[in-house]
Amino acid sequence: MKKMLAAILMLTMAFSLCMGCQKTPESSIVVGKNQEAMLEKAQVKDPQPESEGVGVDFYERLNAPKNYAPKNYTADIVSKGGNLTVHVDADVELPDCEIPIYRLKAAEFTAEQVQIFADALLGENAHYVESGDVKTKAIYQKEIEKLRTALDWDNVGEYMYDMVYSTKEDAEKALAVLLAKADNAPDTIPNCEPRFEWATPKVSTNDGPVETTNTYMMLYAMPDDATVSCLAVNNSRDIFGTADMYYRRDISATLGAVSTKSAEVAGVLSIAEDNAFVIAKDAIARMQLFDFECSAKQKSIYRLDPSGKTNKAVYDFMFTRNVDGVMETYTNDEESSAGGYSKPWQYEKVHVMVDDEGVFCVRYLGPCEIVEKVMTATSLIPFDKIKGIFEKMVVIVDNIVDADTREITGKYVITTVRLGLMSIREKDSETGLLIPVWDFLGYSESQHGKSVILLDTNELEPFLTINAVDGSIIERGNGY
């Protein structure tokens, strides 16, 4: 079984590498990227007066398909080499209001924000403790029960404690140590006053220590005697160009990652998705993120160990910025590489993960600050032209399958075509623009012989992003 899983993993990695390599520089469509020219083209020459309560019919304005059964837009496309096919069976989702363009800049979290997040997630009357190293008898007992389960080493332990213990004997010795420590552990930990003060991390390179303006803050609280929660906030704009906030309800759940694939959680979670969504929205409101709305969601798993063999089922709700009624489209990409710049550009988003006990984890990436409104409405090219660009370029961009010597074929299934906002970095500037783009979202499959492997089945992966103003291709992960 393990050999078979390893073989499937290798095949999956091979296809993923094929789909994620350098862009193929083919076609005059991938041109321009001149932001000044794009903004000039986006100007609406004869803007319609705004009427309160009257929406915009982009389906009519852009001649986009609507109300066709069973889906709005259908197509089948085959690459020149014949190894990549694209099946489109998608709804076309359009906003019902004018699409603005805003200028924004990367921001850092403030101490005031951290206090708000702490009240919202740790609790206004939280039992704060000095560090995450505190251990009560109840905490040790949780670790003991988990380790006892892992003594079924071949089926559980070697996966749950991968890279922690090498053998069952090592785990048994660790269990004996835990039992001894539990006998001497306190029943409770004293409360302490939280300090909302920034600390400076130590950063080193091959040339030695480096002074930075980066800061971080770590807060710990105990909702009960058996659990330690953590709120970690990092401002690493200097050097790294990133900022993030990470809340974990229970730090005994190893700092993991959310799977990019959907999972069946109905038999694991007892809470209904609608009720979980109410909890997630309430968390966003308590964090005072009033300009954010849920733009995507998935039933997912949170990896609890390095091997990915032990996981926790969660509902993962993704919130992005809503500007004048138009949503920034969520995708799995966290940032674009800097290209000619020294730092990456993060995509602002908030993950709220909910399980049967409530909010399990919150992750806020890439906070931004609105600088100014560049234009209230934008001039967009019609859908027929967008469709033509997509059908030509989707089998060219990222298509290394045709050139691969192995008998691997790939298939994209496009389920959603969405017109929304995306942030792009401005050239020679620390600011960015929120501009209208078309995202073609779905999932992929690979086939090697008779084996078919599903990849990115959460339907949150854009196979192509097209600038809605000038029709140029936007490479989300590689900079604009």
Coordinates of C-alpha atoms in Angstrom, one line a residue:
M1 CA 0.0 0.0 0.0
K2 CA 2.8 2.4 0.9
K3 CA 4.6 1.8 -2.4
M4 CA 1.3 2.4 -4.2
L5 CA 0.8 5.7 -2.4
A6 CA 4.3 6.7 -3.1
A7 CA 3.9 6.0 -6.8
I8 CA 0.7 8.1 -6.9
L9 CA 2.4 10.9 -5.0
M10 CA 5.3 10.9 -7.5
L11 CA 2.9 11.0 -10.4
T12 CA 0.9 13.9 -8.8
M13 CA 4.1 15.8 -8.2
A14 CA 5.2 15.3 -11.8
F15 CA 1.9 16.7 -13.1
S16 CA 2.0 19.6 -10.7
L17 CA 5.5 20.5 -11.9
C18 CA 4.4 20.3 -15.4
M19 CA 1.4 22.6 -14.7
G20 CA 3.5 25.1 -12.7
C21 CA 6.5 25.9 -14.8
Q22 CA 7.5 29.0 -16.6
K23 CA 5.0 30.7 -18.9
T24 CA 5.3 29.8 -22.5
P25 CA 6.1 33.1 -24.3
E26 CA 3.8 32.4 -27.2
S27 CA 1.2 34.9 -28.6
S28 CA 1.0 38.6 -29.0
I29 CA -1.9 38.6 -26.4
V30 CA 0.6 38.6 -23.5
V31 CA 1.8 42.2 -24.2
G32 CA 1.5 45.6 -22.8
K33 CA 1.3 45.4 -19.0
N34 CA 1.7 49.2 -19.2
Q35 CA -0.3 50.4 -16.2
E36 CA -0.5 54.0 -17.4
A37 CA -1.9 53.0 -20.7
M38 CA -4.3 50.6 -18.9
L39 CA -5.6 53.3 -16.6
E40 CA -6.1 55.6 -19.6
K41 CA -8.1 52.9 -21.4
A42 CA -10.1 52.3 -18.3
Q43 CA -11.5 55.8 -18.3
V44 CA -15.2 55.9 -19.1
K45 CA -15.8 58.5 -21.7
D46 CA -19.5 59.2 -21.0
P47 CA -20.2 57.9 -17.5
Q48 CA -23.8 57.3 -16.7
P49 CA -25.3 59.2 -13.8
E50 CA -25.6 57.1 -10.7
S51 CA -29.2 56.2 -9.8
E52 CA -29.8 55.1 -6.2
G53 CA -31.2 51.6 -6.0
V54 CA -30.6 50.9 -9.8
G55 CA -28.1 48.1 -10.5
V56 CA -25.8 47.7 -13.4
D57 CA -26.6 45.0 -15.9
F58 CA -23.1 43.9 -17.0
Y59 CA -24.6 40.9 -18.8
E60 CA -26.2 43.2 -21.3
R61 CA -23.4 45.8 -21.3
L62 CA -20.6 43.2 -21.9
N63 CA -22.8 40.8 -24.0
A64 CA -22.1 38.1 -21.5
P65 CA -24.1 34.8 -21.5
K66 CA -26.9 34.6 -19.0
N67 CA -29.7 32.2 -18.1
Y68 CA -28.6 29.4 -20.5
A69 CA -29.3 25.9 -19.2
P70 CA -27.6 24.1 -17.7
K71 CA -24.7 26.6 -17.5
N72 CA -23.9 30.0 -18.9
Y73 CA -20.7 29.3 -20.8
T74 CA -19.7 26.0 -22.3
A75 CA -16.7 25.0 -24.5
D76 CA -14.2 22.3 -25.2
I77 CA -10.6 23.2 -26.1
V78 CA -7.7 21.0 -27.0
S79 CA -4.1 22.1 -27.1
K80 CA -1.9 22.0 -30.2
G81 CA -0.1 18.9 -29.0
G82 CA -3.3 17.2 -28.0
N83 CA -2.2 16.3 -24.4
L84 CA -4.1 19.1 -22.6
T85 CA -7.9 19.5 -22.8
V86 CA -10.1 22.2 -21.2
H87 CA -13.7 21.5 -20.5
V88 CA -15.8 24.6 -19.7
D89 CA -19.1 24.2 -18.0
A90 CA -19.3 27.4 -16.0
D91 CA -21.5 30.0 -14.5
V92 CA -20.5 33.6 -15.5
E93 CA -20.6 35.7 -12.3
L94 CA -20.8 39.5 -12.6
P95 CA -21.3 42.2 -10.1
D96 CA -24.4 44.4 -10.2
C97 CA -22.7 47.8 -9.7
E98 CA -20.0 49.8 -11.4
I99 CA -16.5 48.5 -10.9
P100 CA -14.0 51.1 -9.4
I101 CA -10.3 51.2 -9.4
Y102 CA -8.6 52.0 -6.1
R103 CA -5.0 52.7 -5.2
L104 CA -3.8 50.9 -2.0
K105 CA -0.6 50.2 -0.1
A106 CA 0.8 47.4 1.9
A107 CA 0.2 48.1 5.6
E108 CA 1.4 46.7 9.0
F109 CA -0.7 45.6 11.9
T110 CA -1.0 48.1 14.7
A111 CA -1.0 47.5 18.5
E112 CA -4.5 48.8 18.6
Q113 CA -5.6 46.2 16.0
V114 CA -3.9 43.4 17.9
Q115 CA -5.9 44.4 21.0
I116 CA -9.1 44.2 19.0
F117 CA -8.1 40.8 17.5
A118 CA -7.2 39.5 21.0
D119 CA -10.6 40.6 22.5
A120 CA -12.4 39.0 19.5
L121 CA -10.5 35.7 19.4
L122 CA -8.9 35.1 22.9
G123 CA -11.8 36.8 24.7
E124 CA -12.3 40.2 26.4
N125 CA -11.8 38.5 29.8
A126 CA -9.1 36.0 28.7
H127 CA -6.9 34.2 31.1
Y128 CA -3.6 35.3 29.8
V129 CA -0.4 33.4 30.6
E130 CA 3.3 34.2 30.1
S131 CA 4.1 31.8 27.3
G132 CA 3.0 28.7 25.3
D133 CA 5.4 26.5 27.3
V134 CA 3.0 26.4 30.3
K135 CA 1.8 22.9 31.2
T136 CA -0.9 21.8 33.6
K137 CA -1.8 18.3 34.6
A138 CA -4.8 18.5 32.1
I139 CA -2.5 19.5 29.3
Y140 CA -0.1 16.7 30.0
Q141 CA -3.0 14.3 30.2
K142 CA -4.0 15.3 26.6
E143 CA -0.5 14.6 25.4
I144 CA -0.4 11.3 27.2
E145 CA -3.7 10.1 25.6
K146 CA -2.5 11.2 22.2
L147 CA 0.8 9.4 22.6
R148 CA -0.9 6.2 23.9
T149 CA -3.0 6.2 20.7
A150 CA 0.2 6.5 18.7
L151 CA 1.6 3.3 20.2
D152 CA -0.3 1.6 17.5
W153 CA 2.9 2.5 15.6
D154 CA 2.5 1.1 12.1
N155 CA -1.0 2.4 11.6
V156 CA -0.9 5.6 13.6
G157 CA 2.3 6.6 15.4
E158 CA 4.7 6.7 12.5
Y159 CA 2.4 9.2 10.7
M160 CA 1.2 11.2 13.7
Y161 CA 4.8 11.6 15.1
D162 CA 6.6 11.7 11.8
M163 CA 10.0 13.4 12.3
V164 CA 9.5 13.4 16.1
Y165 CA 10.2 9.8 17.1
S166 CA 11.9 7.2 15.0
T167 CA 10.5 4.0 16.5
K168 CA 7.8 2.8 18.8
E169 CA 10.4 2.3 21.5
D170 CA 11.3 6.0 21.3
A171 CA 7.6 6.8 21.7
E172 CA 7.3 4.6 24.8
K173 CA 10.2 6.3 26.4
A174 CA 8.6 9.7 25.8
L175 CA 5.4 8.4 27.3
A176 CA 7.2 7.5 30.5
V177 CA 8.7 11.0 30.7
L178 CA 5.3 12.6 30.2
L179 CA 3.7 10.5 33.0
A180 CA 6.4 11.6 35.4
K181 CA 6.0 15.3 34.4
A182 CA 2.2 15.1 34.8
D183 CA 2.6 14.0 38.5
N184 CA 4.5 17.2 39.3
A185 CA 2.5 19.6 37.1
P186 CA 0.2 22.3 38.6
D187 CA -3.6 22.2 38.2
T188 CA -3.8 25.7 37.0
I189 CA -1.4 28.5 35.7
P190 CA -1.5 32.0 37.3
N191 CA -3.1 34.8 35.2
C192 CA -0.9 37.6 33.9
E193 CA -1.5 41.0 32.4
P194 CA -1.2 41.0 28.6
R195 CA 1.5 43.3 27.1
F196 CA 0.5 44.7 23.8
E197 CA 4.0 45.7 22.9
W198 CA 6.1 45.0 19.8
A199 CA 9.3 42.9 20.0
T200 CA 12.0 42.9 17.3
P201 CA 13.0 39.5 15.9
K202 CA 16.6 38.5 15.3
V203 CA 17.3 38.2 11.6
S204 CA 20.6 36.8 10.2
T205 CA 22.0 36.1 6.8
N206 CA 25.2 34.4 5.7
D207 CA 26.9 37.7 6.3
G208 CA 25.7 37.8 9.9
P209 CA 23.0 39.7 11.9
V210 CA 20.8 42.2 10.1
E211 CA 19.0 45.1 11.7
T212 CA 15.4 45.5 10.5
T213 CA 12.3 47.4 11.4
N214 CA 10.3 44.1 11.6
T215 CA 8.3 43.5 14.7
Y216 CA 6.2 40.7 16.2
M217 CA 3.8 40.1 19.1
M218 CA 2.8 36.8 20.7
L219 CA -0.1 36.5 23.1
Y220 CA -1.1 33.3 25.0
A221 CA -4.4 32.6 26.9
M222 CA -6.0 29.6 28.4
P223 CA -9.8 29.1 27.7
D224 CA -9.6 26.1 30.1
D225 CA -6.9 24.3 32.1
A226 CA -6.3 21.8 29.3
T227 CA -5.8 24.3 26.4
V228 CA -3.5 27.1 25.5
S229 CA -4.5 29.5 22.7
C230 CA -2.1 31.7 20.8
L231 CA -2.3 34.9 18.8
A232 CA 0.8 35.6 16.8
V233 CA 1.2 38.8 14.7
N234 CA 4.2 39.5 12.5
N235 CA 5.1 42.7 10.6
S236 CA 7.9 41.5 8.3
R237 CA 7.6 44.1 5.6
D238 CA 11.2 45.0 5.9
I239 CA 13.3 42.5 3.9
F240 CA 10.6 39.9 3.6
G241 CA 7.7 42.2 2.4
T242 CA 5.1 40.3 4.4
A243 CA 2.7 40.7 7.3
D244 CA 0.4 38.2 8.9
M245 CA -1.7 37.3 11.9
Y246 CA -2.3 33.7 13.0
Y247 CA -4.7 32.6 15.8
R248 CA -4.8 29.0 17.0
R249 CA -7.4 28.0 19.6
D250 CA -5.2 25.1 20.7
I251 CA -1.4 25.2 20.2
S252 CA -1.2 21.4 20.8
A253 CA -2.6 21.2 17.3
T254 CA 0.7 21.5 15.5
L255 CA 1.2 24.6 13.5
G256 CA -0.1 23.3 10.2
A257 CA -1.6 24.3 6.9
V258 CA -5.0 24.3 5.3
S259 CA -5.3 21.8 2.5
T260 CA -5.9 23.4 -0.9
K261 CA -8.2 20.5 -1.7
S262 CA -11.8 20.1 -0.6
A263 CA -12.7 17.2 1.7
E264 CA -15.8 15.4 2.9
V265 CA -16.5 16.5 6.4
A266 CA -20.2 15.6 6.8
G267 CA -19.4 12.4 8.7
V268 CA -16.8 14.1 10.9
L269 CA -18.3 17.5 11.9
S270 CA -21.7 17.7 13.5
I271 CA -22.2 21.4 13.0
A272 CA -24.0 22.4 9.8
E273 CA -22.1 24.6 7.3
D274 CA -24.7 27.4 7.6
N275 CA -24.2 27.6 11.4
A276 CA -20.5 27.5 11.0
F277 CA -20.7 30.4 8.6
V278 CA -22.6 32.5 11.2
I279 CA -19.8 31.9 13.6
A280 CA -17.2 32.9 11.0
K281 CA -19.0 36.1 10.1
D282 CA -19.4 37.0 13.8
A283 CA -15.6 36.6 14.2
I284 CA -14.9 38.9 11.3
A285 CA -17.3 41.5 12.8
R286 CA -15.7 41.3 16.2
M287 CA -12.3 41.7 14.6
Q288 CA -13.8 44.9 13.1
L289 CA -13.0 44.0 9.5
F290 CA -16.1 45.8 8.3
D291 CA -15.0 46.0 4.6
F292 CA -14.6 42.2 4.3
E293 CA -17.1 39.6 3.0
C294 CA -16.9 35.9 2.3
S295 CA -15.8 35.4 -1.3
A296 CA -15.1 31.7 -1.1
K297 CA -15.6 28.7 1.2
Q298 CA -14.6 25.0 1.3
K299 CA -14.9 22.0 3.4
S300 CA -11.3 21.2 4.2
I301 CA -8.7 19.6 6.4
Y302 CA -6.1 21.2 8.6
R303 CA -2.9 19.2 8.6
L304 CA -1.8 18.2 12.1
D305 CA 1.5 16.6 11.3
P306 CA 4.2 16.9 8.7
S307 CA 3.2 13.8 6.8
G308 CA -0.4 15.0 6.3
K309 CA -1.7 11.6 7.6
T310 CA -3.5 13.1 10.6
N311 CA -5.8 15.9 10.0
K312 CA -8.6 18.0 11.5
A313 CA -11.9 18.6 9.6
V314 CA -12.9 22.3 9.3
Y315 CA -15.1 24.6 7.4
D316 CA -12.7 27.1 5.8
F317 CA -14.3 30.5 5.1
M318 CA -12.2 33.0 3.1
F319 CA -12.9 36.7 3.4
T320 CA -11.6 39.4 1.0
R321 CA -12.1 43.1 0.7
N322 CA -15.4 44.5 -0.6
V323 CA -15.0 47.8 -2.4
D324 CA -18.1 49.8 -3.3
G325 CA -20.0 46.5 -3.6
V326 CA -17.4 44.7 -5.7
M327 CA -15.5 41.8 -4.2
E328 CA -11.8 41.0 -4.5
T329 CA -11.8 37.5 -5.9
Y330 CA -10.2 34.9 -3.6
T331 CA -7.7 32.4 -5.0
N332 CA -5.2 30.0 -3.5
D333 CA -2.2 32.3 -4.4
E334 CA -0.9 34.1 -1.4
E335 CA 1.4 36.5 -3.1
S336 CA 3.0 37.4 -6.4
S337 CA 6.8 37.3 -6.7
A338 CA 8.5 40.6 -6.9
G339 CA 9.7 40.3 -10.5
G340 CA 11.9 43.4 -10.8
Y341 CA 11.1 44.4 -7.2
S342 CA 12.8 43.5 -4.0
K343 CA 9.8 42.3 -2.1
P344 CA 6.7 40.2 -3.0
W345 CA 3.2 41.6 -3.2
Q346 CA 0.8 39.8 -0.8
Y347 CA -2.9 39.2 -1.6
E348 CA -5.0 40.4 1.3
K349 CA -7.3 37.7 2.7
V350 CA -8.6 36.3 5.9
H351 CA -9.2 32.6 6.6
V352 CA -11.6 31.7 9.4
M353 CA -11.7 27.9 10.1
V354 CA -14.6 26.6 12.2
D355 CA -15.2 23.2 13.7
D356 CA -17.7 21.8 16.2
E357 CA -16.2 23.8 19.1
G358 CA -16.2 27.2 17.2
V359 CA -13.4 29.2 15.7
F360 CA -10.4 26.8 15.4
C361 CA -8.0 29.0 13.5
V362 CA -7.8 32.5 11.9
R363 CA -5.2 33.6 9.5
Y364 CA -5.0 37.2 8.2
L365 CA -2.5 37.7 5.3
G366 CA -1.2 40.9 3.7
P367 CA -3.1 43.8 5.4
C368 CA -3.6 46.8 3.0
E369 CA -4.7 50.4 3.4
I370 CA -6.8 52.2 0.8
V371 CA -5.0 55.3 -0.4
E372 CA -7.4 56.8 -2.9
K373 CA -10.1 56.1 -5.5
V374 CA -8.6 56.3 -8.9
M375 CA -11.9 56.1 -10.8
T376 CA -15.5 55.3 -9.9
A377 CA -16.3 53.2 -13.0
T378 CA -14.2 51.5 -15.6
S379 CA -14.5 50.8 -19.3
L380 CA -14.4 47.0 -19.9
I381 CA -13.9 45.1 -23.1
P382 CA -16.8 42.8 -24.1
F383 CA -17.1 39.2 -23.0
D384 CA -16.7 37.8 -26.5
K385 CA -13.2 39.2 -26.7
I386 CA -12.4 37.9 -23.2
K387 CA -13.7 34.5 -24.2
G388 CA -11.5 34.5 -27.4
I389 CA -8.4 35.4 -25.3
F390 CA -9.2 32.6 -22.8
E391 CA -9.8 29.9 -25.4
K392 CA -6.5 30.7 -27.2
M393 CA -4.3 31.2 -24.1
V394 CA -5.6 28.6 -21.6
V395 CA -3.8 25.8 -23.6
I396 CA -0.6 27.9 -24.0
V397 CA 0.0 29.4 -20.6
D398 CA 1.7 26.9 -18.2
N399 CA 1.3 24.1 -20.7
I400 CA 4.4 21.9 -20.5
V401 CA 2.3 18.7 -20.9
D402 CA 2.5 18.8 -24.7
A403 CA 6.3 18.8 -24.5
D404 CA 6.6 16.1 -21.8
T405 CA 8.0 12.7 -23.0
R406 CA 6.0 10.7 -20.5
E407 CA 2.5 9.4 -21.3
I408 CA 0.8 12.1 -19.2
T409 CA -2.3 14.0 -20.2
G410 CA -3.9 16.9 -18.4
K411 CA -7.4 18.2 -18.2
Y412 CA -8.8 21.5 -16.8
V413 CA -12.4 21.7 -15.8
I414 CA -13.6 25.3 -15.6
T415 CA -16.6 25.7 -13.3
T416 CA -16.8 29.4 -12.6
V417 CA -15.9 32.5 -14.6
R418 CA -15.9 35.6 -12.3
L419 CA -15.5 39.3 -12.9
G420 CA -14.1 40.8 -9.8
L421 CA -11.2 42.8 -8.3
M422 CA -7.5 41.9 -8.0
S423 CA -4.6 43.8 -6.5
I424 CA -1.5 44.4 -8.6
R425 CA 1.6 46.2 -7.7
E426 CA 2.4 49.5 -9.4
K427 CA 5.8 49.8 -11.1
D428 CA 8.6 51.5 -9.1
S429 CA 6.2 52.1 -6.2
E430 CA 5.2 50.6 -2.9
T431 CA 1.5 51.0 -3.9
G432 CA -0.8 48.8 -5.8
L433 CA -4.0 49.0 -7.8
L434 CA -7.3 47.1 -7.3
I435 CA -8.4 46.5 -10.9
P436 CA -11.2 44.5 -12.6
V437 CA -10.2 41.1 -13.8
W438 CA -11.7 37.9 -15.2
D439 CA -10.8 34.7 -13.3
F440 CA -11.4 31.3 -14.8
L441 CA -11.7 28.9 -11.8
G442 CA -12.0 25.2 -11.6
Y443 CA -10.0 22.0 -11.0
S444 CA -7.6 19.8 -12.9
E445 CA -7.1 16.1 -13.6
S446 CA -4.1 14.2 -14.8
Q447 CA -4.0 10.8 -16.4
H448 CA -1.2 8.3 -16.7
G449 CA -2.3 5.2 -18.4
K450 CA -5.5 4.2 -16.7
S451 CA -4.9 6.1 -13.5
V452 CA -6.7 9.4 -13.1
I453 CA -5.7 11.8 -10.3
L454 CA -7.8 14.8 -9.3
L455 CA -5.9 18.0 -8.4
D456 CA -7.1 21.3 -6.9
T457 CA -10.6 20.0 -6.5
N458 CA -11.6 23.0 -4.4
E459 CA -12.4 25.0 -7.5
L460 CA -10.5 28.0 -6.2
E461 CA -7.6 27.8 -8.6
P462 CA -7.5 30.3 -11.5
F463 CA -6.2 28.7 -14.6
L464 CA -6.2 32.1 -16.3
T465 CA -6.6 35.6 -15.1
I466 CA -7.4 38.3 -17.7
N467 CA -7.3 42.0 -17.3
A468 CA -10.9 43.1 -17.9
V469 CA -9.7 46.5 -19.2
D470 CA -7.1 45.7 -21.8
G471 CA -7.2 41.9 -22.2
S472 CA -3.7 41.2 -21.0
I473 CA -2.8 38.0 -19.1
I474 CA -2.1 38.5 -15.4
E475 CA 0.3 36.0 -13.9
R476 CA -0.9 35.9 -10.3
G477 CA 2.0 34.0 -8.8
N478 CA 4.8 35.6 -10.9
G479 CA 4.0 39.2 -10.7
Y480 CA 2.0 41.4 -13.3

